[in-house]
Each structure stands twice: as structure tokens, then as C-alpha cells.
XYZ file of C-alpha atoms in Angstrom:
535
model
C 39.547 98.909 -24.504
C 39.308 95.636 -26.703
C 36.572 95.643 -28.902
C 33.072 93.849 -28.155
C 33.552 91.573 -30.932
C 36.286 90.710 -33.166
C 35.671 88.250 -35.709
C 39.181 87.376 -37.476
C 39.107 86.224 -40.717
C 35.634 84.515 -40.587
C 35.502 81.596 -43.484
C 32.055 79.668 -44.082
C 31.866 77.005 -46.492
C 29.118 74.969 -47.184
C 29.036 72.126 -49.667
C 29.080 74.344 -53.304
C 29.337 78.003 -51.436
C 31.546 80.354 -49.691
C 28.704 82.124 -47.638
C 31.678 84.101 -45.939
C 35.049 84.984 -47.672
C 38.025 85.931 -44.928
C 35.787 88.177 -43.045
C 36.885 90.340 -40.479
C 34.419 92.420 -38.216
C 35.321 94.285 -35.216
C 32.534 95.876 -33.231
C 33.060 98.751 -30.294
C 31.897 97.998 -26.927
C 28.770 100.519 -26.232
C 28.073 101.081 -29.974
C 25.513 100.298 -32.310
C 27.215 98.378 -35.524
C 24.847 97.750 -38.797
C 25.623 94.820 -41.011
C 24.300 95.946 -44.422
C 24.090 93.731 -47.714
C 22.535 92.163 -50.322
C 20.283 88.974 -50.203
C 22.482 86.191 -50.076
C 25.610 88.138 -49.185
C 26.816 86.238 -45.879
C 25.082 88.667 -42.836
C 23.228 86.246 -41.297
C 25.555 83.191 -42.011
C 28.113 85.620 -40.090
C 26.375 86.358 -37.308
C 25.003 82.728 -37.098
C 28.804 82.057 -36.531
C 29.003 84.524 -33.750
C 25.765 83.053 -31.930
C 26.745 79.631 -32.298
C 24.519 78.294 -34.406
C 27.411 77.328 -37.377
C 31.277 76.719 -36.787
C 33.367 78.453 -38.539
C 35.440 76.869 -41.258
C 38.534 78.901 -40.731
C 38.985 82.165 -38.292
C 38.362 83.225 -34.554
C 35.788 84.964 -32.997
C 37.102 87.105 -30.014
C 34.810 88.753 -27.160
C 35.956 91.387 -24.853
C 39.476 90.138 -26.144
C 39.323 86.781 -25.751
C 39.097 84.344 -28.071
C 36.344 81.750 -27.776
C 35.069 78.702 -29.603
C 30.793 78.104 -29.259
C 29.981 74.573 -29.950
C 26.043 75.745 -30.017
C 24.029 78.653 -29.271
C 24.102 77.723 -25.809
C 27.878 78.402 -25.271
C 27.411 81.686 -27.271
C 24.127 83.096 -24.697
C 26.601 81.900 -21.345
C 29.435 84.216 -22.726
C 26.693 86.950 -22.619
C 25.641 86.979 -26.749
C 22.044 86.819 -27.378
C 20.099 86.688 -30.519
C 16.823 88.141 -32.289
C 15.489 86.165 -35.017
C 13.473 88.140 -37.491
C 10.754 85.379 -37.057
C 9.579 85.700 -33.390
C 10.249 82.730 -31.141
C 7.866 83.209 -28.882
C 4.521 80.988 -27.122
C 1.857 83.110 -28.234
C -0.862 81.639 -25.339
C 1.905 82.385 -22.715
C 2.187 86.209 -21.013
C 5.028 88.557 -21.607
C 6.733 87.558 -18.053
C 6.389 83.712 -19.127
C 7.691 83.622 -22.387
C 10.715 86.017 -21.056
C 11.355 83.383 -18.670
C 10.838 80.118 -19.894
C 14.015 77.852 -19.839
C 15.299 79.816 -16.739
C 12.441 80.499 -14.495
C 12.901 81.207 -11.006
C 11.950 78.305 -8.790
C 10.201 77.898 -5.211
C 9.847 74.905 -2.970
C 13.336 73.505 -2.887
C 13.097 73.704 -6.639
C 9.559 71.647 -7.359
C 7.772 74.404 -8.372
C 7.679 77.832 -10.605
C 8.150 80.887 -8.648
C 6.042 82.722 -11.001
C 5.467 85.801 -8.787
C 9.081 86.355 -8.509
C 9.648 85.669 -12.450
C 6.816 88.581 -13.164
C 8.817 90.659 -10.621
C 11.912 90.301 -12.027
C 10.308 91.118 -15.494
C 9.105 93.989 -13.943
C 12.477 95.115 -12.833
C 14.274 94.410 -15.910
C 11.601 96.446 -18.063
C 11.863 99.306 -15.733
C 16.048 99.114 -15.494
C 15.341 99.535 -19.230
C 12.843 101.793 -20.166
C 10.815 99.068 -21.616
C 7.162 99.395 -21.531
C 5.547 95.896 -21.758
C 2.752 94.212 -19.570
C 4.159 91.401 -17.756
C 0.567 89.310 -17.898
C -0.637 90.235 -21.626
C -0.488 87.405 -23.396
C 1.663 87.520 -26.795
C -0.855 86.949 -28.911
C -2.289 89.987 -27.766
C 0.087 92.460 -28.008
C 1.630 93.946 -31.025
C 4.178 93.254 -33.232
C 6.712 95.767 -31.656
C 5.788 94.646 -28.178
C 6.579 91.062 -29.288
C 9.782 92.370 -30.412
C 10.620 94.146 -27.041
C 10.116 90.455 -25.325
C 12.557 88.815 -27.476
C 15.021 91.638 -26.868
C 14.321 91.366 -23.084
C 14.731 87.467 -23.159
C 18.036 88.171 -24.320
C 18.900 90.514 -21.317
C 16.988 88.659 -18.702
C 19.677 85.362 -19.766
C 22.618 87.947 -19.477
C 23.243 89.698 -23.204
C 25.709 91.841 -23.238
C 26.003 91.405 -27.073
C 22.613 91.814 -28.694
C 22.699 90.683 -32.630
C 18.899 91.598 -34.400
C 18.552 90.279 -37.892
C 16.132 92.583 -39.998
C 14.424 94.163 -36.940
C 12.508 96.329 -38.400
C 10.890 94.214 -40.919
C 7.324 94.048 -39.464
C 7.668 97.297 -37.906
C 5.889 100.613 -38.171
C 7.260 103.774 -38.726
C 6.581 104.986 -35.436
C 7.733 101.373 -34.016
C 10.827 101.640 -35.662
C 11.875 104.780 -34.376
C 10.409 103.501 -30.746
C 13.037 100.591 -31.445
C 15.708 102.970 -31.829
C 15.080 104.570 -28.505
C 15.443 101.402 -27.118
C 18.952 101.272 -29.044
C 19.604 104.170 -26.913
C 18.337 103.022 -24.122
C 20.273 99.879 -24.090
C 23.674 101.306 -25.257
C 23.434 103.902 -22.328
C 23.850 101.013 -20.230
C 26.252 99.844 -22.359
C 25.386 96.917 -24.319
C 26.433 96.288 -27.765
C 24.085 96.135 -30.653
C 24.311 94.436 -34.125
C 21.631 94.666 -36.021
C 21.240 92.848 -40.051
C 19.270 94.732 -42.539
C 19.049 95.938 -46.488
C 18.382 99.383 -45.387
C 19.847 101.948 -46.219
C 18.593 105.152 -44.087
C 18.128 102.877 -40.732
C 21.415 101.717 -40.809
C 22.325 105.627 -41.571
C 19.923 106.548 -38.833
C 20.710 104.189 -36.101
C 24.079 102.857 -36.230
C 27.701 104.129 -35.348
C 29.022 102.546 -37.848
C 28.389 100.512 -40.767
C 29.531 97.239 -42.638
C 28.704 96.138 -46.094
C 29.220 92.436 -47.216
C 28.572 91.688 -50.637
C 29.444 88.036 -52.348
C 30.435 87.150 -48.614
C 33.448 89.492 -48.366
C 33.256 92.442 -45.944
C 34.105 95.354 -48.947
C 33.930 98.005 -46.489
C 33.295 99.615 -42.953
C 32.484 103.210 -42.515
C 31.336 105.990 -40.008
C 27.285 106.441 -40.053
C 27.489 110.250 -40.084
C 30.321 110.163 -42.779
C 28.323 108.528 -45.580
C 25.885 108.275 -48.063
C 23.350 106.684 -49.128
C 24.561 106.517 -52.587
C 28.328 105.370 -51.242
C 26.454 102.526 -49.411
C 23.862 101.134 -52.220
C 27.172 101.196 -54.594
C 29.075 99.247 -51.874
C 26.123 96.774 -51.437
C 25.771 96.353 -55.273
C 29.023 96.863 -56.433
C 27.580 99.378 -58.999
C 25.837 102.793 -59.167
C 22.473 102.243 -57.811
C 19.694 104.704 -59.034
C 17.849 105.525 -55.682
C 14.677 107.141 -57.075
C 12.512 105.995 -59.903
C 10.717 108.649 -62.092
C 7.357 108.519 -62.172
C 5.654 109.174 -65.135
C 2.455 110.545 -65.627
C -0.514 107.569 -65.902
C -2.685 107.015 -68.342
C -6.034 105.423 -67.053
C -8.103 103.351 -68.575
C -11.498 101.489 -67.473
C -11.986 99.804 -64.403
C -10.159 96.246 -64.211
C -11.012 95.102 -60.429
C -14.144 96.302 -58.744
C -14.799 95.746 -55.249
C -18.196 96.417 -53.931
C -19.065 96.342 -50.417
C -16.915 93.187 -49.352
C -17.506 92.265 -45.495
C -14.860 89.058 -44.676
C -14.359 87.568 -41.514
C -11.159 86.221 -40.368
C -10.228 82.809 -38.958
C -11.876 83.332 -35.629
C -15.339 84.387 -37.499
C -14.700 88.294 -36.855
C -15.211 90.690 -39.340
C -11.861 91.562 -40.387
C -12.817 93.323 -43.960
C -15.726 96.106 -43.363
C -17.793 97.074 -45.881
C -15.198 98.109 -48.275
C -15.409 99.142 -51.817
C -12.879 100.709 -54.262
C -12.118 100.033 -58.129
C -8.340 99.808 -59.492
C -7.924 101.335 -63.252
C -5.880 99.905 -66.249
C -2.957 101.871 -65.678
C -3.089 103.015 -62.370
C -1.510 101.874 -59.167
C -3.931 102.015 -56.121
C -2.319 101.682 -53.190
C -3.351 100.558 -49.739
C -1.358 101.526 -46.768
C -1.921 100.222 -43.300
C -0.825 98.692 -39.929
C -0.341 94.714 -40.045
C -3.771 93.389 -39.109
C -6.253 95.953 -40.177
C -7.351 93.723 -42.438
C -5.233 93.686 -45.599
C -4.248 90.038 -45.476
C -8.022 89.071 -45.457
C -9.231 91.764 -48.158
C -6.502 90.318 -50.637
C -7.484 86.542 -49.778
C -10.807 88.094 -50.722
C -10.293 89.257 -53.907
C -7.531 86.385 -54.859
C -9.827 83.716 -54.413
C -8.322 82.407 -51.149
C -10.973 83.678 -48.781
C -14.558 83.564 -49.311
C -16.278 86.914 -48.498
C -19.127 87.479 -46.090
C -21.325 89.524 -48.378
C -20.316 92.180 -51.277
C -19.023 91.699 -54.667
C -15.707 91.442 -56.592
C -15.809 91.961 -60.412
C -12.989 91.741 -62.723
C -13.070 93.149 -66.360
C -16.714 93.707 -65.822
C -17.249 90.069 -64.880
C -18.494 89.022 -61.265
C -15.879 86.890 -59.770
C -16.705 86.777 -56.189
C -17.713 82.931 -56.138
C -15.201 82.216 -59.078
C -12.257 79.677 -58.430
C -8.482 80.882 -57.522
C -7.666 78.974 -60.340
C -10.026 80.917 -62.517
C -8.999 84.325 -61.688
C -5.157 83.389 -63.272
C -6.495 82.596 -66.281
C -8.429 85.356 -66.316
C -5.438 87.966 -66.183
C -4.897 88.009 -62.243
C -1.370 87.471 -60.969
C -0.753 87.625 -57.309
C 2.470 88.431 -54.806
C 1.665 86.943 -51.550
C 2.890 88.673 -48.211
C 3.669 84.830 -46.706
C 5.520 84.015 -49.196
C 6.463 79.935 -48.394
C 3.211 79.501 -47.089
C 1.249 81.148 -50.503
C 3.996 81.330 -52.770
C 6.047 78.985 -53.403
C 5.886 75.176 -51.916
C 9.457 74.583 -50.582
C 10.292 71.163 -51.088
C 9.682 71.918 -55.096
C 12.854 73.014 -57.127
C 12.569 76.310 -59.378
C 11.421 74.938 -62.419
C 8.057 73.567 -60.627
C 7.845 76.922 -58.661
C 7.795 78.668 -61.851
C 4.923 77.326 -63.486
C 2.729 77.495 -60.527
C -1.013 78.401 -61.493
C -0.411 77.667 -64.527
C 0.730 73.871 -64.840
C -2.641 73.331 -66.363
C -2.151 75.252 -69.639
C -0.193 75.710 -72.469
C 3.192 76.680 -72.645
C 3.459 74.565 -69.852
C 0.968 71.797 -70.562
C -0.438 70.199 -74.010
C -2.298 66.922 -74.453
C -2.325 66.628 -70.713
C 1.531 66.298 -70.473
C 3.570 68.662 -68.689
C 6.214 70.592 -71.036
C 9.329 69.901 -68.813
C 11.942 71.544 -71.180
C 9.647 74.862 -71.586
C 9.243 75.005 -67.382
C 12.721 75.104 -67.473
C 13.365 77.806 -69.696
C 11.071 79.711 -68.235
C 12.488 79.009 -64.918
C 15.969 79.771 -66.243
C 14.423 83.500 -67.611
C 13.155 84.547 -64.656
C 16.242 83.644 -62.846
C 18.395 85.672 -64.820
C 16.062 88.814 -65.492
C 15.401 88.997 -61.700
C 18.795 87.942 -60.260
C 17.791 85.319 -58.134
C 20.980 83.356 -56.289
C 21.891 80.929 -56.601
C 20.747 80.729 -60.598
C 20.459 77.062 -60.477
C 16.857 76.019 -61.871
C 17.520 72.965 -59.866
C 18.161 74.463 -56.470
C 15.067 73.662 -54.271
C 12.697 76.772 -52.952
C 13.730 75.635 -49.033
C 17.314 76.236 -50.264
C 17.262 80.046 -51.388
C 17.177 82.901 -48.730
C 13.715 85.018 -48.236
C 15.154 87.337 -49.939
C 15.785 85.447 -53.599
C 12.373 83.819 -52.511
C 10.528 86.663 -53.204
C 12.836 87.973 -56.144
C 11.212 84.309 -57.839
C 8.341 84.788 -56.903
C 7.478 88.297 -57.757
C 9.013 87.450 -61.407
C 6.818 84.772 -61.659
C 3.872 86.856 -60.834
C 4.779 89.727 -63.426
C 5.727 87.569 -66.071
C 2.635 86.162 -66.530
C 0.963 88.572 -68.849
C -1.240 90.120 -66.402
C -3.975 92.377 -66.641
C -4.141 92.748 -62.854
C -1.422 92.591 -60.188
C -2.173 92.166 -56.813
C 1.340 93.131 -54.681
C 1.117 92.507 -51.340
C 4.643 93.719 -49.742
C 6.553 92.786 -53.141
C 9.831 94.361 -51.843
C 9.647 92.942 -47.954
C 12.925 91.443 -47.168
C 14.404 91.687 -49.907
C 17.902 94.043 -50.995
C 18.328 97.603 -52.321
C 19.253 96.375 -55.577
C 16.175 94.365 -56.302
C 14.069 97.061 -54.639
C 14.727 99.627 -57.377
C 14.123 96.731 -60.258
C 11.216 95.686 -58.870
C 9.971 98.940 -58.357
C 10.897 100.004 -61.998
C 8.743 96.923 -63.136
C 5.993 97.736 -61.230
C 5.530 101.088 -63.266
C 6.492 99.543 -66.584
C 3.466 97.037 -65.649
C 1.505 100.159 -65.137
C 2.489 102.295 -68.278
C 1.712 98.947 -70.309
C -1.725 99.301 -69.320
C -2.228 97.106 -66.486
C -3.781 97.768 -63.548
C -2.175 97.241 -60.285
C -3.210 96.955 -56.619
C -0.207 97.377 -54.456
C -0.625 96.982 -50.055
C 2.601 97.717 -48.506
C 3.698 98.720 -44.857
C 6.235 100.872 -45.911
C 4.777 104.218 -46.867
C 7.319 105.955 -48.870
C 7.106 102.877 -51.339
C 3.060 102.944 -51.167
C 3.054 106.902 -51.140
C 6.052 107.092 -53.692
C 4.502 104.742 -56.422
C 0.454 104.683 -56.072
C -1.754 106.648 -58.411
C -4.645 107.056 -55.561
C -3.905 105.646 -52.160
C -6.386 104.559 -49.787
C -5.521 104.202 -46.035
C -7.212 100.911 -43.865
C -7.821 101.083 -39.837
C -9.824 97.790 -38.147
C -11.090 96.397 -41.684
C -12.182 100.067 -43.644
C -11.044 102.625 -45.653
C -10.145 105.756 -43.854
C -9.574 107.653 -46.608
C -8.462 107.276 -50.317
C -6.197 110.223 -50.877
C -3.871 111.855 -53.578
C -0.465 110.335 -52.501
C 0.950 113.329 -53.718
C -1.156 115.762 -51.200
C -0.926 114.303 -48.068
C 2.784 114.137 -45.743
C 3.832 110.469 -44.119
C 2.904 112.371 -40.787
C -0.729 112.386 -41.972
C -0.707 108.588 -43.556
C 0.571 107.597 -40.070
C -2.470 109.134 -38.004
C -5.300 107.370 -40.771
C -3.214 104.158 -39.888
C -3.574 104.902 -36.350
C -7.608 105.742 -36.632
C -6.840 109.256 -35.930
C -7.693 112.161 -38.646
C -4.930 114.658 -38.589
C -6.125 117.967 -37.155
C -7.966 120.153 -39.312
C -8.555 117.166 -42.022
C -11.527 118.675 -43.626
C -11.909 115.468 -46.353
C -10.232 117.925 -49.352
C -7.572 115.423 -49.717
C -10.413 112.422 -49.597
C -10.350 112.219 -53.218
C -7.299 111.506 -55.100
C -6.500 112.923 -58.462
C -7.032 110.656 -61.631
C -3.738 110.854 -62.942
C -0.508 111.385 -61.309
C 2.568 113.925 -61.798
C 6.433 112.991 -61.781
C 7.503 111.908 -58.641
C 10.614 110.580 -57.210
C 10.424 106.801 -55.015
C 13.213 106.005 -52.603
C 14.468 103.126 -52.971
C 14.957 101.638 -49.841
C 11.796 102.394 -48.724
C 12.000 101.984 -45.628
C 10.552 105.574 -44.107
C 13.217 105.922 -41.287
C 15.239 109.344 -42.901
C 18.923 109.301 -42.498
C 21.248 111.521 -40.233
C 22.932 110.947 -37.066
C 21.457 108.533 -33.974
């Protein structure tokens, strides 16, 4: 049997880059097929090719043994390949059964009118044929994210995909969501449709696929059998080096507290209290970690405490210092530096090249200010350090924010953050999106920070990083604290049920108070909480 897709010496250029080298993929009919890499290393340009969306510059892309030549993404969905973006395209005021169907609804009344009983039936249908379980009249923006991600996946099917290509699915997932998306994996190949799915992951790629390919520098440098590798053979393929896949942790050394927060109600957009009554204090040298579904109110207790959201009521204090009604600007100077989880909308502003990126926060001050005159040739030697130290690609100072993938986004921006001499770090998802590579560095900074005396708050949906490097962790259901435990005591079984508003059975509140210091332990790398093994 021909394989599903055969991509024959794939060749990308764009004006200044190769984003794919000679590339040849071929992909069994039936299977699941993970496309593993670095930031920057060609994955999505590649698939991008095979959807339509980009031409290739040399090389054929064969389906089902024929060779075929999409002129859009249009020509790629009618020869049965669909496509999920890992930023949802979906109408958020529409239902399930209307966003599945929109472009292609079924029509009534010598075609004048939307048959929209018949489009919720045939959503129906398709969900059952399946195993999907979605309401066909919730509306989007009131379902979760790995709902949402179910409706993409059956948009694809409902148009005809017999190819499905997901680019960092998992991204905004769970744990238990991811391994419901797997099922679905399953599910779908049972029937047999063809997944591809993109990620930086190394144990769901282990975990989920059939087999794996690595692309590094936009060269495929390798395909193997899921079940007949490493993790360690893959990180060295993706990095070209050895990659050291746990980070010791060394025992803290705590000092006073740097960030006190006291009571803090905030409310979010729609005026409904999102942050309830919490209070906790982060140490000089500790990392206090908050774990937590999306939208249990994370996003608005960091705005809170960043100076991006007024609070409700309560109290923020900062070196002993009350800075609840202080300026964002205020709190940098002060010692606070800040990773945003949206990182083009709070990070960086796109249309600005590096070297303006990089002094961000603190264009008003010396070194990057005197006299009232910006200091052009020290913003771009700073620009130019943090480039190299955190391997952001391209390393052009010039190159404009818009330009860079998510991943070297965040690399930027999280050296911009920790370079600036903090006292306190607020990390909200510092490692989403971005490569194995960069995930161990960063992590390995993160505890230097720490060791150095500086206190860090760290929120991050990924539980072995938030078990594997906090001090104390606290766990946050529907805007409060659940519990604050000894990351140490408690298993990712446990962590999951707090997220979930559930106490595990027989919680008796022993492990409700973490430990002041903590003992060596190891933090995977990849974070990602999925386990390896077979399918």
C-alpha cells in the first residue's frame, strides 16, 4: 500500500533562509506520525507545504501515491488534508454544530436558506461515528479548551480529512485532556485516518505516535520507531548534542519575604470575581509555584500583582513596601521582572525589532537612557547578549519581533526578563512553546535565579515543571487556593484532583503545608506530564 503522504525532497526558501533542506517524509496510511524539533527547525513550514498554505521551492508532495500540486489550502482540504492550527479558528458566539459547519452548511429551500437542523444532525452523527463527546448547541466560548480542540478536529472530518496534520496540540491542554486527545488518536486511526501531529515533546511523541521524525536546521536527521527509542536518542537528535534531561535541584536557602499577597479579590473583564480572597508570600530564594487549569484565575492574579490589573480589595507588598496602587512601571524599578503567558500581546510589541524589545520597561533609565536620550549603541549590545546567551534564531538584533517563531519569542523574552537584575520573577508559562533545548536552559536559570537569592513566583500548566522546580506549591480551582503543598509529598494524580476541585480521598490537610526548604530533586525536561511507552 502507498504511503499516506510522501513528501520528496521538500525545499523551502524564503528570502535569507532555507526553512526546509531536501526533506523527505513518508507517512503510513492508518498511523500516527510525530514531527519533532526545535524552534525554528522547519515543522510547521513543512507541513504548511503539505496543507497548501506555501509552495514548495523544489520537491513533490505525493498522497495515496499520487503526486499533487495545492495552489492554496483549498486544493489541499478537497484532496482530503485538513489542518489544526495551534491557535483555534473558531467563532466563539457561534455553537459547536455552527462553527463545524460554517463554509459548507447544509442548505434548505432550493438553496436560500440554512438547513440548520440537518447541520446539528449531521454533527451529531459525525461525533457519534467518532466517539466524540461535544454538545452540538454549546456555544464555543463556553466550552473548554479541549472541547474547542475536538471542533476543529471535527471541522476537518466533517469537510472530508483523511489526512489530519495538528501543530502543537497539546499546548493548552491538561494532563487528563491530553491523554483524552490521544484516545481520540485512537479513535480516529481505527477508522483509519492518518495523523501528523508537530510538537517539542519528547514523551507525547514517545507516547502517541508510531513513529517519529526529527528536523533540526530544516533537514529531516532522522526517522525512528516510537517503541524503539529514547528519550535521550531523540533530545540529542533534536539538538544535535547530549541534552541533560533532569536538572538537580539543590537544596534552598530562604530568606525574608519579597512579595506578599494579602487577601486579593480581582474581577475579570466581565466584572466577575476571578481572584478569591487569596493570600500567600514568595521568599528570597524560594520558588513558589502555582499549578492550575487555564482560567481559574491565574492570568488575573498575576495582572494583579504585575500592575496590569487593579484588584478589588486586598493588598500586595513587595520588600515590605505596599504596592497594590503602585504603577507597572514602578514595580520594574523596584526589582520586579515579569514573563507574560500572551506573550505578543504583553511581551513584546511586534512591529519593534530586537534591540527596542530588549529594553522594554526600562527605556526610561540608565544603561539605556541618560540626559533624556536613548543609548542606541548600549540597546544593541544588550540586545545582541541576550541573543546569544539564550539562542534566539535568527541572531539578527535587527530582525523584527513579528518575524521570529513563538518559540524564539519567548526565548527573548524570558532573557529579557531574567537579565534584568531582579529581585522578583514572576514566570507565567516561561517554557510554553518553546523546544527541549531551551527548556532545560531556562529551567537551569530559573534555579540559578533562585540560589542567587531571588525570589521567584512560577504558574505553569504543566505539572512536572511546577512540581519538579517549586519550593512550596500551591494549587488554584475557580479563583482560590486549594491547597499549598510540599511538591515533593504529593503524586501528579493528587495535583490533578485540587485542579479539578476535588480533594483526593483520604486528604486529611497533612500535606497542606509545604516544607521550608527543599531536597534534591530531579525536573524533566520536557515537561510535558504525558510518560512515555507505547500508544
Amino acid at each position: 500500500m502507498a504511503p499516506a503522504v510522501h513528501l520528496d525532497g521538500i525545499t523551502k526558501r524564503f528570502p535569507g533562509v532555507v526553512a526546509n533542506d531536501d526533506v523527505t517524509l513518508r507517512v503510513e496510511q492508518g498511523s500516527v506520525h510525530a514531527l519533532l524539533g526545535e524552534n525554528g527547525a522547519g515543522k510547521t513550514t513543512l507541513m504548511n507545504v503539505l496543507y497548501g498554505l506555501y509552495q514548495p521551492t523544489e520537491g513533490r508532495v505525493v498522497l495515496n501515491g499520487e503526486e499533487r500540486d495545492f495552489d492554496s489550502p483549498r486544493d489541499a482540504i478537497d484532496a482530503g488534508v485538513g489542518m489544526i492550527h495551534q491557535h483555534f479558528m473558531l467563532v466563539d458566539p457561534m455553537t459547536v454544530a455552527e462553527n463545524i459547519t460554517l463554509g459548507n452548511e447544509p442548505r434548505k429551500w432550493g438553496g436560500l436558506a440554512v438547513d440548520r437542523e440537518r447541520a446539528r444532525q449531521e454533527v451529531v452523527e459525525l461525533s457519534e461515528r467518532f466517539g466524540f463527546d461535544v454538545d452540538p448547541d454549546a456555544r464555543i466560548e463556553d466550552v473548554s479548551v479541549g472541547v474547542q480542540q475536538r471542533v476543529e478536529i471535527l471541522k476537518a472530518l466533517y469537510r472530508g480529512a483523511d489526512i489530519l496534520i495538528l501543530d502543537e496540540p497539546t499546548a493548552v491542554l491538561t494532563p487528563q485532556e491530553v491523554e483524552e486527545l490521544f484516545t481520540v488518536f485512537d479513535e480516529l486511526t481505527a477508522q483509519g485516518k492518518t495523523i501528523i501531529f508537530i510538537s517539542h515533546k519528547l514523551s507525547e511523541a514517545m507516547h502517541a505516535a508510531d513513529e517519529i521524525t526529527v528536523l533540526r536546521d530544516g533537514e529531516n536527521v532522522g526517522t525512528v520507531t516510537a517503541d524503539e527509542t529514547t528519550r535521550e536518542e531523540l533530545a540529542e537528535l533534536m539538538v544535535g548534542r547530549e541534552v541533560l534531561l533532569e536538572v538537580e535541584k539543590r537544596p534552598s536557602t530562604v530568606g525574608d519575604p519579597t512579595l506578599g499577597v494579602d487577601g486579593v479579590v480581582a474581577e475579570d473583564e466581565r466584572g466577575v470575581r476571578a481572584v478569591d480572597d487569596v493570600s500567600f508570600e514568595v521568599r528570597a530564594g524560594e520558588v513558589f509555584g502555582v499549578a492550575g487549569v487555564d482560567g481559574n484565575g491565574q492570568s488575573e492574579l498575576v495582572e494583579a500583582i504585575t500592575g496590569l490589573r487593579d484588584p478589588a480589595s486586598g493588598r500586595i507588598t513587595f520588600d515590605g513596601t505596599d504596592i497594590t496602587e503602585r504603577s507597572r512601571r514602578e514595580r520594574i524599578d523596584r526589582g520586579m521582572a515579569y514573563v507574560p503567558e500572551d506573550r505578543q500581546e504583553r511581551g513584546l510589541v511586534m512591529d519593534f525589532d530586537l534591540v527596542g524589545n530588549g529594553m522594554l520597561g526600562s527605556q526610561h533609565r540608565e544603561p539605556f537612557a541618560s540626559g533624556g536620550r536613548l543609548d542606541w549603541a548600549t540597546a544593541r549590545g544588550h540586545a545582541e547578549s541576550v541573543i546569544d546567551e539564550y539562542d534566539v534564531r535568527p541572531p539578527a538584533p535587527d530582525a523584527t519581533a513579528e518575524s521570529l517563531s513563538g518559540g524564539n519569542q519567548q526565548k527573548f523574552i524570558v532573557g529579557r526578563e531574567f537579565e534584568r537584575n531582579p529581585k522578583l520573577v514572576v514566570a507565567a508559562h516561561p517554557t510554553r512553546g518553546v523546544d527541549v533545548g531551551s527548556i532545560e536552559f531556562i529551567h537551569e536559570r530559573l534555579l540559578d535565579l533562585r540560589d542567587e537569592g531571588v525570589a521567584v513566583l512560577l504558574i505553569s500548566s504543566k505539572l512536572e515543571e511546577v512540581q519538579g522546580l517549586s519550593d512550596r506549591l500551591a494549587v488554584m480551582h475557580d479563583g482560590q487556593f486549594m491547597a499549598t503543598v510540599d511538591p515533593e509529598a504529593v503524586t501528579e494524580e493528587e495535583i490533578g484532583l485540587l485542579m479539578g476541585g476535588e480533594y483526593p480521598d483520604g486528604w486529611d490537610g497533612s500535606r497542606a503545608t509545604a516544607s521550608e526548604t527543599s531536597a534534591d530533586a530531579g525536573v524533566r525536561a520536557d515537561g510535558d506530564g504525558t510518560g512515555g511507552g507505547d500508544r
